[in-house]
Coordinates of C-alpha atoms in Angstrom, one line a residue:
X1 CA 75.5 119.3 98.8
X2 CA 76.0 122.1 101.6
X3 CA 75.8 125.2 99.1
X4 CA 72.5 124.1 97.6
X5 CA 69.1 125.9 99.5
X6 CA 67.8 124.9 96.0
X7 CA 68.5 121.3 96.7
X8 CA 67.4 120.9 100.0
X9 CA 64.6 123.3 99.2
X10 CA 63.7 121.0 96.0
X11 CA 63.1 118.1 98.3
X12 CA 61.1 119.3 101.1
X13 CA 58.6 120.8 98.7
X14 CA 58.5 117.7 96.3
X15 CA 59.8 114.8 98.6
X16 CA 56.4 114.2 99.5
X17 CA 55.3 112.9 96.4
X18 CA 57.7 110.4 96.6
X19 CA 57.4 109.4 99.9
X20 CA 53.6 109.1 98.9
X21 CA 54.4 107.1 96.3
X22 CA 57.2 104.3 97.9
X23 CA 54.5 103.8 100.7
X24 CA 51.9 103.0 97.8
X25 CA 54.4 100.4 96.2
X26 CA 54.6 98.6 99.4
X27 CA 51.4 97.7 99.4
X28 CA 50.7 96.6 96.1
X29 CA 52.4 93.4 97.0
X30 CA 52.9 93.1 93.2
X31 CA 57.1 91.3 92.5
X32 CA 60.2 91.9 92.1
X33 CA 60.2 93.1 88.1
X34 CA 57.3 95.5 88.7
X35 CA 59.1 97.4 91.6
X36 CA 62.2 97.7 89.7
X37 CA 60.5 98.9 86.5
X38 CA 58.8 101.8 89.5
X39 CA 62.1 102.1 90.7
X40 CA 63.8 102.8 87.4
X41 CA 60.8 105.5 86.4
X42 CA 61.7 107.1 89.9
X43 CA 65.3 107.7 89.5
X44 CA 64.7 108.8 85.1
X45 CA 62.4 112.1 87.0
X46 CA 64.9 112.6 89.6
X47 CA 67.6 112.7 86.9
X48 CA 67.3 115.5 84.6
X49 CA 71.0 115.8 82.9
X50 CA 71.5 116.5 79.3
X51 CA 73.5 114.2 77.3
X52 CA 74.9 117.1 74.7
X53 CA 75.9 120.6 75.2
X54 CA 75.5 123.3 72.7
X55 CA 77.9 125.8 73.6
X56 CA 78.5 127.4 70.8
X57 CA 77.2 130.9 71.6
X58 CA 79.6 131.3 73.9
X59 CA 82.7 133.5 72.8
X60 CA 86.0 135.1 74.5
X61 CA 85.3 138.4 75.0
X62 CA 87.8 139.9 73.0
X63 CA 88.5 143.7 74.4
X64 CA 87.0 143.2 77.5
X65 CA 88.0 141.7 80.7
X66 CA 86.1 138.6 81.3
X67 CA 85.2 137.2 85.2
X68 CA 83.8 133.9 86.2
X69 CA 81.9 132.7 89.0
X70 CA 81.1 128.6 89.0
X71 CA 80.0 126.5 92.0
X72 CA 81.8 123.4 90.5
X73 CA 79.8 120.5 92.6
X74 CA 83.1 118.8 92.9
X75 CA 85.8 119.7 91.1
X76 CA 87.6 116.8 91.0
X77 CA 84.5 115.2 89.7
X78 CA 83.8 117.5 87.3
X79 CA 87.1 116.9 85.5
X80 CA 86.6 113.4 85.5
X81 CA 83.0 112.9 83.9
X82 CA 82.9 116.1 81.8
X83 CA 86.5 116.6 81.0
X84 CA 85.9 117.5 77.3
X85 CA 83.2 119.4 78.0
X86 CA 84.8 121.6 80.6
X87 CA 88.2 122.0 77.7
X88 CA 85.7 123.3 75.7
X89 CA 84.2 125.7 77.3
X90 CA 87.5 127.0 79.3
X91 CA 88.9 127.5 75.8
X92 CA 85.2 129.3 74.6
X93 CA 84.8 131.6 77.8
X94 CA 88.6 132.5 77.5
X95 CA 87.7 134.0 81.2
X96 CA 91.0 136.3 82.6
X97 CA 89.9 135.5 86.6
X98 CA 88.0 132.0 87.6
X99 CA 86.3 132.2 90.7
X100 CA 85.4 128.6 92.2
X101 CA 83.2 127.3 94.8
X102 CA 82.3 124.1 96.7
X103 CA 85.7 122.3 94.9
X104 CA 85.6 119.7 97.1
X105 CA 89.4 119.2 96.8
X106 CA 91.4 118.7 100.0
X107 CA 95.1 120.5 100.6
X108 CA 96.9 117.6 99.6
X109 CA 95.4 117.1 96.3
X110 CA 95.5 120.3 94.6
X111 CA 98.5 120.2 92.4
X112 CA 97.4 116.9 90.9
X113 CA 93.9 118.7 89.9
X114 CA 96.7 121.6 89.4
X115 CA 97.9 119.8 86.4
X116 CA 94.8 118.7 85.6
X117 CA 93.6 121.7 84.8
X118 CA 97.0 122.8 82.7
X119 CA 96.3 120.4 80.7
X120 CA 93.0 121.8 79.2
X121 CA 93.7 125.5 80.0
X122 CA 96.7 127.6 80.3
X123 CA 97.8 130.4 81.2
X124 CA 96.5 130.6 85.2
X125 CA 97.6 130.6 88.2
X126 CA 96.0 129.1 91.5
X127 CA 94.9 130.3 94.8
X128 CA 93.5 127.2 97.1
X129 CA 91.4 127.9 100.4
X130 CA 90.4 124.4 101.6
X131 CA 88.2 123.0 103.8
X132 CA 90.6 121.8 107.2
X133 CA 87.8 120.4 109.7
X134 CA 86.0 117.8 106.9
X135 CA 87.7 116.1 103.8
X136 CA 86.0 116.3 100.6
X137 CA 83.5 119.5 101.9
X138 CA 83.5 123.1 100.6
X139 CA 86.7 125.1 99.4
X140 CA 87.3 128.0 96.9
X141 CA 89.7 128.3 94.0
X142 CA 90.9 131.9 92.5
X143 CA 92.3 131.1 89.2
X144 CA 94.1 134.3 87.4
X145 CA 95.9 135.0 84.7
X146 CA 96.0 138.6 85.8
X147 CA 98.4 138.5 88.6
X148 CA 97.2 139.4 92.3
X149 CA 99.3 142.2 94.2
X150 CA 98.1 140.2 97.3
X151 CA 96.0 136.8 98.3
X152 CA 94.3 135.8 101.4
X153 CA 93.2 132.6 101.6
X154 CA 93.1 132.0 105.1
X155 CA 90.1 133.2 107.3
X156 CA 89.7 136.2 105.4
X157 CA 86.9 137.4 107.6
X158 CA 88.4 136.8 110.7
X159 CA 86.3 134.6 112.3
X160 CA 88.0 131.3 112.6
X161 CA 86.0 129.6 109.2
X162 CA 88.3 126.3 108.6
X163 CA 85.8 125.3 105.7
X164 CA 87.4 127.2 102.9
X165 CA 84.7 129.5 102.3
X166 CA 86.2 133.1 101.2
X167 CA 89.8 134.0 99.2
X168 CA 90.3 137.9 98.3
X169 CA 92.4 138.8 95.8
X170 CA 93.8 142.4 95.5
X171 CA 94.9 143.8 92.2
X172 CA 96.1 147.1 91.3
X173 CA 92.7 148.7 90.5
X174 CA 90.4 146.4 92.4
X175 CA 90.1 143.8 95.1
X176 CA 87.9 140.7 94.2
X177 CA 86.4 138.4 97.2
X178 CA 85.7 134.8 96.1
X179 CA 82.9 133.3 98.8
X180 CA 80.9 129.8 99.1
X181 CA 78.5 131.3 101.8
X182 CA 77.2 128.2 104.3
X183 CA 73.6 127.0 103.5
X184 CA 71.6 127.3 106.6
X185 CA 70.9 123.9 106.5
X186 CA 67.6 121.9 104.8
X187 CA 66.2 121.8 108.8
X188 CA 67.4 126.3 109.0
X189 CA 70.2 124.6 112.1
X190 CA 72.4 126.9 110.6
X191 CA 71.0 129.8 110.3
X192 CA 71.5 131.6 112.8
X193 CA 75.3 131.4 112.4
X194 CA 74.8 132.3 109.2
X195 CA 72.9 135.4 110.1
X196 CA 74.3 136.5 113.1
X197 CA 78.1 135.6 112.3
X198 CA 78.8 134.8 109.4
X199 CA 76.7 137.7 107.1
X200 CA 78.0 140.5 109.7
X201 CA 81.5 140.1 108.9
X202 CA 81.2 139.6 105.5
X203 CA 79.4 142.8 105.4
X204 CA 81.6 144.4 107.5
X205 CA 84.6 143.4 105.6
X206 CA 83.6 144.4 102.1
X207 CA 83.0 147.7 103.9
X208 CA 86.2 148.1 105.2
X209 CA 87.9 146.8 101.8
X210 CA 85.5 149.2 99.4
X211 CA 87.8 152.3 101.5
X212 CA 90.6 151.2 99.9
X213 CA 89.5 149.9 96.5
X214 CA 86.2 149.2 94.7
X215 CA 84.7 145.2 95.5
X216 CA 84.1 142.7 93.7
X217 CA 82.0 140.7 95.6
X218 CA 80.9 137.3 93.8
X219 CA 80.3 133.5 94.5
X220 CA 77.6 131.1 95.8
X221 CA 75.9 133.0 98.0
X222 CA 73.1 130.9 98.6
X223 CA 70.1 133.4 98.9
X224 CA 67.7 134.2 96.7
X225 CA 67.0 138.0 97.2
X226 CA 63.5 138.7 95.6
X227 CA 60.8 136.8 95.2
X228 CA 61.3 136.8 91.0
X229 CA 64.9 134.9 91.9
X230 CA 63.8 131.8 93.0
X231 CA 60.5 129.7 91.6
X232 CA 57.2 129.2 93.5
X233 CA 58.5 131.0 96.4
X234 CA 55.4 131.1 98.4
X235 CA 55.9 127.3 98.9
X236 CA 59.5 128.5 99.9
X237 CA 59.4 131.6 102.0
X238 CA 61.2 131.0 105.7
X239 CA 60.7 127.5 104.9
X240 CA 63.6 126.9 102.8
X241 CA 67.3 128.0 103.5
X242 CA 68.2 131.0 101.2
X243 CA 64.6 132.0 101.0
X244 CA 64.0 133.4 105.4
X245 CA 63.4 136.5 105.7
X246 CA 67.0 137.4 107.7
X247 CA 69.2 135.8 104.9
X248 CA 67.7 137.8 102.7
X249 CA 67.6 141.4 104.8
X250 CA 71.0 140.8 105.7
X251 CA 71.6 140.9 101.9
X252 CA 69.7 143.6 101.3
X253 CA 71.9 145.4 103.6
X254 CA 74.6 145.2 101.7
X255 CA 73.0 145.6 97.9
X256 CA 70.0 147.6 99.1
X257 CA 66.6 147.1 98.2
X258 CA 63.1 147.9 96.8
X259 CA 62.7 150.2 99.4
X260 CA 59.1 148.7 100.9
X261 CA 58.3 148.4 104.6
X262 CA 58.4 145.1 106.0
X263 CA 54.9 145.3 108.2
X264 CA 54.8 142.5 110.9
X265 CA 51.5 141.3 109.3
X266 CA 54.1 140.8 106.1
X267 CA 56.2 139.2 108.8
X268 CA 53.6 136.5 110.2
X269 CA 51.9 136.2 106.8
X270 CA 54.3 133.4 104.9
X271 CA 52.6 133.7 101.6
X272 CA 53.2 137.7 101.9
X273 CA 55.6 139.2 99.6
X274 CA 58.4 141.2 100.9
X275 CA 60.2 141.9 97.4
X276 CA 63.7 142.5 97.4
X277 CA 63.9 143.6 101.2
X278 CA 66.6 145.9 102.3
X279 CA 67.2 149.5 103.1
X280 CA 69.8 151.9 101.2
X281 CA 72.4 149.0 101.2
X282 CA 76.2 149.9 101.7
X283 CA 77.3 151.1 99.0
X284 CA 76.9 147.8 96.8
X285 CA 75.2 146.4 94.1
X286 CA 73.6 143.4 92.7
X287 CA 74.9 143.4 88.9
X288 CA 72.3 140.9 88.0
X289 CA 69.5 142.9 89.4
X290 CA 71.2 146.5 88.9
X291 CA 71.1 145.6 84.5
X292 CA 67.8 143.2 84.6
X293 CA 65.6 144.6 87.8
X294 CA 62.5 142.4 85.9
X295 CA 64.2 139.7 84.3
X296 CA 64.6 135.8 85.8
X297 CA 68.4 134.9 85.7
X298 CA 68.0 131.5 87.7
X299 CA 72.0 129.9 88.6
X300 CA 70.9 126.6 89.7
X301 CA 68.2 123.7 89.4
X302 CA 68.7 120.6 91.4
X303 CA 69.3 117.5 89.6
X304 CA 66.2 116.5 91.2
X305 CA 62.6 116.2 90.1
X306 CA 63.3 117.3 86.8
X307 CA 63.4 120.6 88.0
X308 CA 65.3 122.1 84.8
X309 CA 62.4 120.8 82.9
X310 CA 59.8 122.6 85.3
X311 CA 62.4 125.3 85.3
X312 CA 61.9 125.1 89.1
X313 CA 65.1 126.8 89.4
X314 CA 67.1 129.9 92.2
X315 CA 69.4 132.7 91.8
X316 CA 71.8 131.4 94.4
X317 CA 75.5 133.0 92.1
X318 CA 76.1 136.5 92.2
X319 CA 78.0 139.6 91.2
X320 CA 78.0 142.5 93.5
X321 CA 80.2 145.7 93.3
X322 CA 80.9 148.7 94.4
X323 CA 78.6 151.3 93.5
X324 CA 81.1 153.5 92.0
X325 CA 82.5 150.4 90.1
X326 CA 79.3 150.2 88.0
X327 CA 80.4 152.3 85.4
X328 CA 83.0 149.6 84.4
X329 CA 81.0 146.6 83.9
X330 CA 79.8 145.9 80.8
X331 CA 77.1 143.2 81.5
X332 CA 76.7 139.9 83.2
X333 CA 76.1 136.8 81.4
X334 CA 74.6 133.6 82.9
X335 CA 75.8 130.3 80.6
X336 CA 72.3 128.7 81.2
X337 CA 72.9 126.3 77.9
X338 CA 76.4 124.8 80.8
X339 CA 73.9 123.2 83.6
X340 CA 74.6 119.2 83.8
X341 CA 78.3 119.2 84.5
X342 CA 77.4 121.4 87.5
X343 CA 74.2 121.7 89.5
X344 CA 74.9 125.7 89.2
X345 CA 75.8 127.5 86.3
X346 CA 78.7 129.7 85.2
X347 CA 78.3 133.0 86.0
X348 CA 80.4 135.7 83.5
X349 CA 81.0 139.6 84.7
X350 CA 82.2 141.3 81.3
X351 CA 84.5 145.1 82.3
X352 CA 85.9 147.3 80.3
X353 CA 89.5 146.3 79.5
X354 CA 92.0 147.0 82.4
X355 CA 90.2 147.4 85.4
X356 CA 92.1 144.8 87.3
X357 CA 95.4 144.9 86.7

């Protein structure tokens, strides 16, 4: 799962337990039935998806405009396996704009997927950015009931991206940028690409856009900015994708930090807290942190190792807005009750009516 820094982290942190169990089982000399029983128990612990969902608390925003961001972890699979639940969610949420990440839809399959979605949710126009380098990989989508003035789906950041990781939709009063930020890799093999290429280009792009109109930047941003944004942060700092100092500092250069100076001693001591790194930022605000500075707001839990049951989560999915646009924000809601169809949950931004169209 390319976008899940949390998935890789969970495997890295907890995987040793299961490796140990495997070695222990091999040495017992027990029969086939015992091995099958052990395997079943292990699989049960690895998967923690709920069997039912209570979405009754999700209500349409009658007097507000609503934008949703959701890493769907494979859109075709989501619709095939959870169509009933997704239908109820779409109906209850009744979002004006839905930004999806990790759609994994190939360009030649978009028409089929659109028909499938239109059978359960009406009124949307579809704007896709699909990976052309690998089938069933990455990809982003904007579904909008409000017609944009302009849409850019091809190489939005001007860096030759062919993985379908960004879409820009310009509306009358705001620009929406939907991104699926590259994961740095379990072995951090893409960390340099992400932090020295992608992050600076993204920052440059949204800063330039902000000079023309207010910007709403959303998506799976694959970073936990503050210590509060990931469980057991001391085990993960600089060891797992999404929680490396360079990733966090880059994000802080956009949304600002808590003003704490990071000393050389703090950098060398992996268990030292660096809070929310970043200086004054670039004129943007992390909406969740701005509204809930001391509140945990995880948006991702791995399917494995009973992560949801242990609340071993990450905040990877964000809405970031231009500072001047924050006054138009009513609320930000994390739909924790809809975890399971995807390992990420939808995040809903509520705006005062009429602030895009």
